[in-house]
Amino acid sequence: MRRQSDTALDPKYQIVEFESLGTRVKNTRRFYVLNPTSENYDFVWKPEEVERRGEEDPFRCVTKRGTILSGKKYEMVFEYLPTSTGTHESFWTFSLIGKEASQSFLLAGAVKEPRIGTDRPNVNFSRLLLGAHARETVNIVNKEHLPFSFSIVKSSYEVEGQLPVITVSPTSGVVGPGTSFPLEVAFKPTEEKSYNFNVICNIKRREKPVLLNVKGEGYKIHTKLVLEDSTRDDRLLHPGVRELLDFGDMQVQERRSFTLRLSSPGFKRGESGRGDSQDGTEDAPAVSYDFIWQIRTQKGGLVAPHPDAPPYLAISPMHGVATQEKETVVTISYAPPEAHDLEGTTLRMLLPSGPGESSYNLKLSGRARRPALDFSVTSHDFGPCFVKRSAATVSEPTSPTMGNTPFERLDLVVTNRDLVDCWLSTTHQRTPYLDVQLQTSMVESGKSLVVPIIFTPRDYVEYRERIEFVVNDCTKSYVTIRGRGCELQLELLSMAMQNVDFGVTVGNKPVNRSVKLVNRSQRAVEFTLADPDGQLSERGVSWTPTLPVGLRPKEQVAVDLRFAPSYHIAPFKLPLLAHTGFGQDLHLLHVSGTCHTAEIKLSEHSILFGDVVFQSTGVRRIKLHNFGDLGVKFRFEVPPRAAPLFSVEPPEGFAAPHDDVELLIKFHPVRSGGGSDSVGRDAEQGKPKRIRCFAEPNYQQDPVELIVQGRGIEQPEGDVRTLEFSTSVREKVVKEITFPPDGKNPSSEPWKLNPVMKTEVPLGVDFFFCPSEIVVPPGGQTNFEIAYRPLTMTLREEDKAAAEADQAEDAGAAPPSARRGGKRPRELLPEQHTGKVFIATPDGNAFVWNLAGTSLAPTEVKRISAEVQCKTPHVQAVEVSNWLQESQRFSVTLSLVDPPDAGEEIKLHGVETFDLPPGLAKEYKFNVYAYREGHGLARLVFTNPKTEEYLTMEVDFKFVAPEKVGQIKFNTTCRQLAVHPIAIMNPLPSPVTFKCEASNPDIRFSPPDFAVPPNSEGSLDVVFRPILAGSGTATVRLVSKELGDYPYTVSYSIKPAGLEKAPIFKAPLGSETVQSFKFMHYARKPASYTAKVEAAPGHKGPVGDFVVESKAIQAAAAGDEPVEVAVDVRFVPSQLGEIRTLLVLNSPDGGDYKALLVGYTQPPQPQGPVTLQSGKAGEVEFTNPFEDASEFTLQVDNPSFIVGSRTIRVDGKKTTKIGLQFKSDKKQKGCLIITAPKVGTPWKYFLEGAP
């Protein structure tokens, strides 16, 4: 405290200081005077005379006189009551009455201004609309320990004779110590100008008042509304005046709009309310204001604008906020959907403009008229219509011209009854189910327009569509279309009628069946029974009705089916369809049946014998085929005139079903003899003759006819030559001859000759061939080829010897032991094949070549190649062609030629007999199985036992390693054992050993050494214990020197392993424990694991409470047994209760391991004892177990132990040392208690003090 005077103070004075918080506050100071003597003393206080400068002494002694008793003390009291600020001094003397003892005192006092004032120095209300209210709250803040009262001076903001612009409430009050007191300041401007006030607040015991500056500005809204007009200047609308807005004459759904521009001209500020401040010159923020439109009808009621309700007005925006910076554009639209008149409708825009509001009033006029366009229907229901889903695509809906999809059509008639022409269009876009066929068209006044509407349902659902038509591009009319898709359900009355079986009948015996059809559709259907491709008609099936049939819903109709075949018909099963009127075919039923009859046909319809020498016989071999299923007797009838010339052998007989009967047609011309009519008889012989064949019973209508023709001639002399051929059977040999052999064509025209070639032995076949036509040039010769291709062999020497032996046996010449009992004599083959070529020339000559051919045993061996996988069954096919026009049955010999010592390593198997149809090719199939790679040659010999004809074929096999013998699938989990057995057959007479290999190191075999005994089956287990999760493929191979490789494909899908078993951790809070997590390492190579601790799924506990102690986790390679690996985990709990985390071990070689770590935190346990030496400093280490920094309270229960601090703050998981001292001369015990707000149980450290 600074003294009033700058002179030094005499040291005899004792100073008593006073400090007053404000003026006129009584401050009291008390102190004691002690009497240590044995007698009583009287005392007196006297002020020293000092010049005061007109001020009253603010100090007063309350205890001016008194007696201090012996050995007692006496309380002295002084008061300090300042009336002004500054420093005050007063000098006093304390004296003992009757004693020469005194003491001088200086009483010094200082006045301190109270710390009380408003929380902000000013309040700025900015711009406010006239008549509006604004309020702000100002707090009077008292930072002293004493209460202070205050009062507001109204004259500082009120003007006499005027309405107050601002008010302060309350105007007085008391602010408590260390608190604040709210004042509400309200602003309500009454004039368009700026205001500025300094509100005075007097504080008791405060020398100067507190000032609060309040300012604001009042303003009024000024608006301008302009109507845009494209034909003339824009029109300014005046507020409060009713203006006209005319929309004129319109059509229904036509739209017309007006545009208004709302703006706000600025205003000029007036003078400020109090001239104390120049703030009114600052730039003011932009003014924004609200506006809203009201629509009032002719009846005076307010309505909300809606485009679908009268008066059909749309205002955008209907309400909003306008600003001074830019114009606000308002659009008023009128779009009546029906005839309407705006007469009597008004619009009003309301604007706040100060104490009241201003408005713009618009009177509306306008009317809308609907075009007189009449639609024949406004709603149409097509009802149910059939659906054909595949009839058209989505982008191409069904139309009437397509003809393959059911549809319905509506012809909508639109009539113009107006006095003017109208444009008509539609906004409807063609859909897959509805097509409105209308282009934008003009409908003349008084005329009509037809609009086709095509309905084509695509699904079995209800359809509803509202078609919009636009008249004159503004007026809209609507036509509602309904319909639904229904299924075409033309069905049989009973499910048993779906298959109509006529059974087996005989020709010309008709069979009738009847079924019933019912229309279960939702609409009528018209249909015609149809036969796809006419296959039923070809088989003699007919039905009634044949004409189109119409069925109403639930109506039935009977269908009669008739099966009347006249010839053999193989078993058949064919559909009968219903062809609907829109082109869709519906399957109704299946018709099946069979006709067994005899159908005989000749292999030749006509035979031309040509020229045959008299007294000789020309023979032709033909066959009578019975294609039917029934046997039949036949009989040939030769006309009487042809009987001497032609004959049939046999003339009658029996033809079995599907069998052939060989017939010999013979021509044996006879000379007519002499006489005048011999020439006529010779001419008659050369005419064609008809031989008829009759069947009994007669299943056919007409007999089979054979036309024969021949001519008898005399044998030409000197024109017979001989050609001999020799070749292997089924091999072709060609010889070339020159014709004419002894001359040339003497004519000037070329000769076109037709050689006649026939094979005489054997009959009925063609082994000799020549061109059907040869051309001899004029005056020249030509060469042509005669080919010999025998299909059967001629007699061989060994066959001839065998036949002679058979004859000897039959004659008894051979001994009984040499006879072949039970065997019929073998049929001898001809020694040669013979034929003849006859060529007649235009000059009357004829040339004959006798042909002789020798057919040797076949030498050609047909060979094919094939590649076969080992260990895999294979079916090999070889194509065999029947070179004869008759069925052949072969004995098949199948043998392995190379390697000859294959034994059981290569197996061949095939049937021993093989049938071939006439003239066709067919595959012979046999089985092949090889155990190991290599080559093999198989030989097949097809022998006809009747003719001893044979065909040899060879197949060259290349046996390759199989891609795979089998598939092994594993679906398992990491580190789980999966087993798949494999069975191996050993066909060899010696044991076979296998070496097992796998591409995946996790695959093993049990047993590892695998051997299969001879001619038996062995079993092997494939063991799979995967290490890593995932999916993939691998190969397993069993290798044998004797049987080759057995490859297997392994596909596996490995799921991650589950949680491993882990130990349970328990530790008190503030302590820790270490345990080992042990797991089994299965990988067959060393692995290094990384460990980390993660949050357990579904738990949010602290992760850092578990710490992996093992830094390097190494695992040795595992053998047949896994290797145990241990990981040390430290548990340091940071909270009470259960804590769960997840321990994750990762290794690219050993896989992933996861274990759920569960720790239970126990309350803190007592620790110690801690020994302290008397007078020496000691310490206790304490660790903060929590994650965050925490504050702990320390206390001891024995005062002999002293702790350095009552509270400590320790960072999370950090350790600190707590200093302790022991002061006592004897041994004592105590306890250090550490508490924390987070834990109810304290930490206790037992202490022992030693002297």
mmCIF file of N, CA, C and O in Angstrom, residues 281-335:
data_model
loop_
_atom_site.group_PDB
_atom_site.id
_atom_site.type_symbol
_atom_site.label_atom_id
_atom_site.label_comp_id
_atom_site.label_asym_id
_atom_site.label_seq_id
_atom_site.Cartn_x
_atom_site.Cartn_y
_atom_site.Cartn_z
ATOM 1 N N THR A 281 -23.955 6.247 -39.617
ATOM 2 C CA THR A 281 -23.345 6.387 -40.942
ATOM 3 C C THR A 281 -22.811 5.066 -41.466
ATOM 4 O O THR A 281 -22.357 4.995 -42.593
ATOM 5 N N GLU A 282 -22.843 3.983 -40.668
ATOM 6 C CA GLU A 282 -22.323 2.700 -41.133
ATOM 7 C C GLU A 282 -23.247 2.097 -42.179
ATOM 8 O O GLU A 282 -24.441 2.373 -42.219
ATOM 9 N N ASP A 283 -22.679 1.277 -43.059
ATOM 10 C CA ASP A 283 -23.488 0.586 -44.068
ATOM 11 C C ASP A 283 -24.395 -0.421 -43.387
ATOM 12 O O ASP A 283 -23.960 -1.208 -42.543
ATOM 13 N N ALA A 284 -25.650 -0.381 -43.771
ATOM 14 C CA ALA A 284 -26.639 -1.286 -43.176
ATOM 15 C C ALA A 284 -26.774 -2.537 -44.033
ATOM 16 O O ALA A 284 -26.595 -2.493 -45.247
ATOM 17 N N PRO A 285 -27.097 -3.677 -43.448
ATOM 18 C CA PRO A 285 -27.283 -4.907 -44.241
ATOM 19 C C PRO A 285 -28.526 -4.803 -45.118
ATOM 20 O O PRO A 285 -29.400 -3.982 -44.901
ATOM 21 N N ALA A 286 -28.561 -5.642 -46.133
ATOM 22 C CA ALA A 286 -29.708 -5.650 -47.047
ATOM 23 C C ALA A 286 -30.966 -6.068 -46.314
ATOM 24 O O ALA A 286 -30.945 -6.912 -45.420
ATOM 25 N N VAL A 287 -32.079 -5.480 -46.749
ATOM 26 C CA VAL A 287 -33.374 -5.749 -46.120
ATOM 27 C C VAL A 287 -34.067 -6.864 -46.892
ATOM 28 O O VAL A 287 -34.121 -6.844 -48.127
ATOM 29 N N SER A 288 -34.573 -7.861 -46.202
ATOM 30 C CA SER A 288 -35.392 -8.912 -46.804
ATOM 31 C C SER A 288 -36.753 -8.907 -46.117
ATOM 32 O O SER A 288 -36.867 -8.556 -44.936
ATOM 33 N N TYR A 289 -37.762 -9.290 -46.857
ATOM 34 C CA TYR A 289 -39.122 -9.237 -46.321
ATOM 35 C C TYR A 289 -39.924 -10.358 -46.956
ATOM 36 O O TYR A 289 -39.610 -10.876 -48.025
ATOM 37 N N ASP A 290 -40.989 -10.750 -46.279
ATOM 38 C CA ASP A 290 -41.869 -11.833 -46.723
ATOM 39 C C ASP A 290 -43.002 -11.277 -47.564
ATOM 40 O O ASP A 290 -43.403 -10.111 -47.417
ATOM 41 N N PHE A 291 -43.511 -12.137 -48.421
ATOM 42 C CA PHE A 291 -44.734 -11.800 -49.150
ATOM 43 C C PHE A 291 -45.538 -13.084 -49.320
ATOM 44 O O PHE A 291 -44.989 -14.187 -49.317
ATOM 45 N N ILE A 292 -46.837 -12.944 -49.481
ATOM 46 C CA ILE A 292 -47.734 -14.086 -49.641
ATOM 47 C C ILE A 292 -48.919 -13.666 -50.502
ATOM 48 O O ILE A 292 -49.361 -12.515 -50.450
ATOM 49 N N TRP A 293 -49.387 -14.619 -51.315
ATOM 50 C CA TRP A 293 -50.534 -14.367 -52.192
ATOM 51 C C TRP A 293 -51.783 -14.985 -51.594
ATOM 52 O O TRP A 293 -51.738 -16.063 -50.993
ATOM 53 N N GLN A 294 -52.903 -14.290 -51.814
ATOM 54 C CA GLN A 294 -54.222 -14.794 -51.424
ATOM 55 C C GLN A 294 -55.137 -14.779 -52.638
ATOM 56 O O GLN A 294 -55.121 -13.834 -53.427
ATOM 57 N N ILE A 295 -55.905 -15.878 -52.781
ATOM 58 C CA ILE A 295 -56.874 -15.984 -53.877
ATOM 59 C C ILE A 295 -58.268 -15.947 -53.264
ATOM 60 O O ILE A 295 -58.582 -16.731 -52.358
ATOM 61 N N ARG A 296 -59.071 -15.050 -53.787
ATOM 62 C CA ARG A 296 -60.437 -14.898 -53.264
ATOM 63 C C ARG A 296 -61.406 -15.090 -54.439
ATOM 64 O O ARG A 296 -61.246 -14.498 -55.512
ATOM 65 N N THR A 297 -62.394 -15.962 -54.229
ATOM 66 C CA THR A 297 -63.366 -16.266 -55.286
ATOM 67 C C THR A 297 -64.454 -15.204 -55.331
ATOM 68 O O THR A 297 -64.470 -14.245 -54.538
ATOM 69 N N GLN A 298 -65.391 -15.396 -56.266
ATOM 70 C CA GLN A 298 -66.485 -14.440 -56.443
ATOM 71 C C GLN A 298 -67.354 -14.362 -55.194
ATOM 72 O O GLN A 298 -67.906 -13.307 -54.873
ATOM 73 N N LYS A 299 -67.440 -15.475 -54.460
ATOM 74 C CA LYS A 299 -68.253 -15.498 -53.244
ATOM 75 C C LYS A 299 -67.523 -14.900 -52.056
ATOM 76 O O LYS A 299 -68.108 -14.790 -50.977
ATOM 77 N N GLY A 300 -66.257 -14.530 -52.218
ATOM 78 C CA GLY A 300 -65.521 -13.885 -51.136
ATOM 79 C C GLY A 300 -64.692 -14.819 -50.296
ATOM 80 O O GLY A 300 -63.989 -14.365 -49.392
ATOM 81 N N GLY A 301 -64.745 -16.089 -50.567
ATOM 82 C CA GLY A 301 -63.964 -17.024 -49.762
ATOM 83 C C GLY A 301 -62.545 -17.176 -50.272
ATOM 84 O O GLY A 301 -62.258 -17.020 -51.456
ATOM 85 N N LEU A 302 -61.622 -17.486 -49.352
ATOM 86 C CA LEU A 302 -60.230 -17.722 -49.700
ATOM 87 C C LEU A 302 -60.055 -19.181 -50.097
ATOM 88 O O LEU A 302 -60.590 -20.082 -49.443
ATOM 89 N N VAL A 303 -59.294 -19.401 -51.157
ATOM 90 C CA VAL A 303 -59.025 -20.760 -51.615
ATOM 91 C C VAL A 303 -57.519 -20.893 -51.824
ATOM 92 O O VAL A 303 -56.814 -19.916 -52.064
ATOM 93 N N ALA A 304 -57.077 -22.146 -51.716
ATOM 94 C CA ALA A 304 -55.663 -22.445 -51.986
ATOM 95 C C ALA A 304 -55.510 -22.770 -53.458
ATOM 96 O O ALA A 304 -56.370 -23.431 -54.047
ATOM 97 N N PRO A 305 -54.445 -22.319 -54.093
ATOM 98 C CA PRO A 305 -54.274 -22.597 -55.525
ATOM 99 C C PRO A 305 -54.016 -24.072 -55.767
ATOM 100 O O PRO A 305 -53.241 -24.707 -55.055
ATOM 101 N N HIS A 306 -54.718 -24.633 -56.755
ATOM 102 C CA HIS A 306 -54.538 -26.031 -57.135
ATOM 103 C C HIS A 306 -54.834 -26.154 -58.613
ATOM 104 O O HIS A 306 -55.883 -25.692 -59.075
ATOM 105 N N PRO A 307 -53.951 -26.780 -59.396
ATOM 106 C CA PRO A 307 -54.178 -26.824 -60.849
ATOM 107 C C PRO A 307 -55.368 -27.675 -61.252
ATOM 108 O O PRO A 307 -55.855 -27.554 -62.376
ATOM 109 N N ASP A 308 -55.864 -28.547 -60.348
ATOM 110 C CA ASP A 308 -56.983 -29.415 -60.696
ATOM 111 C C ASP A 308 -58.280 -28.969 -60.061
ATOM 112 O O ASP A 308 -59.271 -29.710 -60.093
ATOM 113 N N ALA A 309 -58.318 -27.814 -59.433
ATOM 114 C CA ALA A 309 -59.536 -27.338 -58.778
ATOM 115 C C ALA A 309 -59.721 -25.859 -59.136
ATOM 116 O O ALA A 309 -58.736 -25.130 -59.335
ATOM 117 N N PRO A 310 -60.965 -25.420 -59.257
ATOM 118 C CA PRO A 310 -61.202 -23.994 -59.556
ATOM 119 C C PRO A 310 -60.524 -23.127 -58.501
ATOM 120 O O PRO A 310 -60.462 -23.506 -57.329
ATOM 121 N N PRO A 311 -59.996 -21.962 -58.880
ATOM 122 C CA PRO A 311 -60.068 -21.344 -60.227
ATOM 123 C C PRO A 311 -58.916 -21.749 -61.139
ATOM 124 O O PRO A 311 -58.583 -21.004 -62.061
ATOM 125 N N TYR A 312 -58.244 -22.902 -60.901
ATOM 126 C CA TYR A 312 -57.208 -23.451 -61.787
ATOM 127 C C TYR A 312 -56.047 -22.476 -61.973
ATOM 128 O O TYR A 312 -55.552 -22.286 -63.073
ATOM 129 N N LEU A 313 -55.632 -21.840 -60.901
ATOM 130 C CA LEU A 313 -54.524 -20.896 -60.937
ATOM 131 C C LEU A 313 -53.297 -21.530 -60.289
ATOM 132 O O LEU A 313 -53.412 -22.299 -59.318
ATOM 133 N N ALA A 314 -52.143 -21.188 -60.813
ATOM 134 C CA ALA A 314 -50.871 -21.616 -60.222
ATOM 135 C C ALA A 314 -49.984 -20.379 -60.088
ATOM 136 O O ALA A 314 -49.765 -19.651 -61.058
ATOM 137 N N ILE A 315 -49.528 -20.112 -58.862
ATOM 138 C CA ILE A 315 -48.682 -18.958 -58.574
ATOM 139 C C ILE A 315 -47.349 -19.476 -58.081
ATOM 140 O O ILE A 315 -47.286 -20.272 -57.138
ATOM 141 N N SER A 316 -46.279 -19.028 -58.709
ATOM 142 C CA SER A 316 -44.941 -19.479 -58.338
ATOM 143 C C SER A 316 -44.014 -18.264 -58.230
ATOM 144 O O SER A 316 -43.800 -17.569 -59.227
ATOM 145 N N PRO A 317 -43.508 -17.978 -57.021
ATOM 146 C CA PRO A 317 -43.803 -18.683 -55.783
ATOM 147 C C PRO A 317 -45.075 -18.138 -55.129
ATOM 148 O O PRO A 317 -45.403 -16.974 -55.297
ATOM 149 N N MET A 318 -45.730 -19.013 -54.348
ATOM 150 C CA MET A 318 -46.940 -18.587 -53.658
ATOM 151 C C MET A 318 -46.596 -17.676 -52.494
ATOM 152 O O MET A 318 -47.342 -16.759 -52.170
ATOM 153 N N HIS A 319 -45.472 -17.926 -51.870
ATOM 154 C CA HIS A 319 -44.976 -17.059 -50.802
ATOM 155 C C HIS A 319 -43.459 -17.186 -50.801
ATOM 156 O O HIS A 319 -42.890 -18.157 -51.318
ATOM 157 N N GLY A 320 -42.814 -16.203 -50.253
ATOM 158 C CA GLY A 320 -41.366 -16.235 -50.250
ATOM 159 C C GLY A 320 -40.780 -15.028 -49.553
ATOM 160 O O GLY A 320 -41.466 -14.280 -48.845
ATOM 161 N N VAL A 321 -39.493 -14.854 -49.754
ATOM 162 C CA VAL A 321 -38.743 -13.769 -49.135
ATOM 163 C C VAL A 321 -38.063 -12.988 -50.255
ATOM 164 O O VAL A 321 -37.338 -13.558 -51.070
ATOM 165 N N ALA A 322 -38.315 -11.680 -50.296
ATOM 166 C CA ALA A 322 -37.703 -10.808 -51.291
ATOM 167 C C ALA A 322 -36.600 -9.985 -50.632
ATOM 168 O O ALA A 322 -36.638 -9.699 -49.429
ATOM 169 N N THR A 323 -35.619 -9.600 -51.420
ATOM 170 C CA THR A 323 -34.501 -8.810 -50.914
ATOM 171 C C THR A 323 -34.334 -7.575 -51.778
ATOM 172 O O THR A 323 -34.898 -7.455 -52.867
ATOM 173 N N GLN A 324 -33.508 -6.644 -51.241
ATOM 174 C CA GLN A 324 -33.258 -5.409 -51.982
ATOM 175 C C GLN A 324 -32.269 -5.618 -53.122
ATOM 176 O O GLN A 324 -32.273 -4.856 -54.085
ATOM 177 N N GLU A 325 -31.425 -6.651 -53.044
ATOM 178 C CA GLU A 325 -30.372 -6.801 -54.030
ATOM 179 C C GLU A 325 -30.896 -7.176 -55.414
ATOM 180 O O GLU A 325 -30.326 -6.824 -56.434
ATOM 181 N N LYS A 326 -31.954 -7.965 -55.473
ATOM 182 C CA LYS A 326 -32.412 -8.444 -56.774
ATOM 183 C C LYS A 326 -33.933 -8.480 -56.788
ATOM 184 O O LYS A 326 -34.611 -8.448 -55.748
ATOM 185 N N GLU A 327 -34.446 -8.596 -58.029
ATOM 186 C CA GLU A 327 -35.881 -8.676 -58.218
ATOM 187 C C GLU A 327 -36.361 -10.109 -57.983
ATOM 188 O O GLU A 327 -35.650 -11.070 -58.223
ATOM 189 N N THR A 328 -37.580 -10.214 -57.530
ATOM 190 C CA THR A 328 -38.234 -11.507 -57.352
ATOM 191 C C THR A 328 -39.280 -11.665 -58.452
ATOM 192 O O THR A 328 -40.164 -10.812 -58.596
ATOM 193 N N VAL A 329 -39.141 -12.714 -59.243
ATOM 194 C CA VAL A 329 -40.039 -12.946 -60.369
ATOM 195 C C VAL A 329 -41.168 -13.862 -59.908
ATOM 196 O O VAL A 329 -40.923 -14.938 -59.336
ATOM 197 N N VAL A 330 -42.395 -13.442 -60.161
ATOM 198 C CA VAL A 330 -43.585 -14.197 -59.784
ATOM 199 C C VAL A 330 -44.348 -14.517 -61.068
ATOM 200 O O VAL A 330 -44.588 -13.633 -61.895
ATOM 201 N N THR A 331 -44.708 -15.803 -61.245
ATOM 202 C CA THR A 331 -45.456 -16.246 -62.421
ATOM 203 C C THR A 331 -46.852 -16.668 -61.995
ATOM 204 O O THR A 331 -47.000 -17.480 -61.056
ATOM 205 N N ILE A 332 -47.852 -16.124 -62.696
ATOM 206 C CA ILE A 332 -49.255 -16.482 -62.449
ATOM 207 C C ILE A 332 -49.760 -17.189 -63.705
ATOM 208 O O ILE A 332 -49.767 -16.597 -64.792
ATOM 209 N N SER A 333 -50.129 -18.476 -63.563
ATOM 210 C CA SER A 333 -50.558 -19.295 -64.698
ATOM 211 C C SER A 333 -52.012 -19.686 -64.518
ATOM 212 O O SER A 333 -52.478 -19.952 -63.398
ATOM 213 N N TYR A 334 -52.693 -19.761 -65.668
ATOM 214 C CA TYR A 334 -54.106 -20.158 -65.690
ATOM 215 C C TYR A 334 -54.228 -21.283 -66.720
ATOM 216 O O TYR A 334 -53.998 -21.066 -67.914
ATOM 217 N N ALA A 335 -54.546 -22.518 -66.262
ATOM 218 C CA ALA A 335 -54.650 -23.681 -67.145
ATOM 219 C C ALA A 335 -55.874 -24.478 -66.740
ATOM 220 O O ALA A 335 -55.769 -25.487 -66.034
#
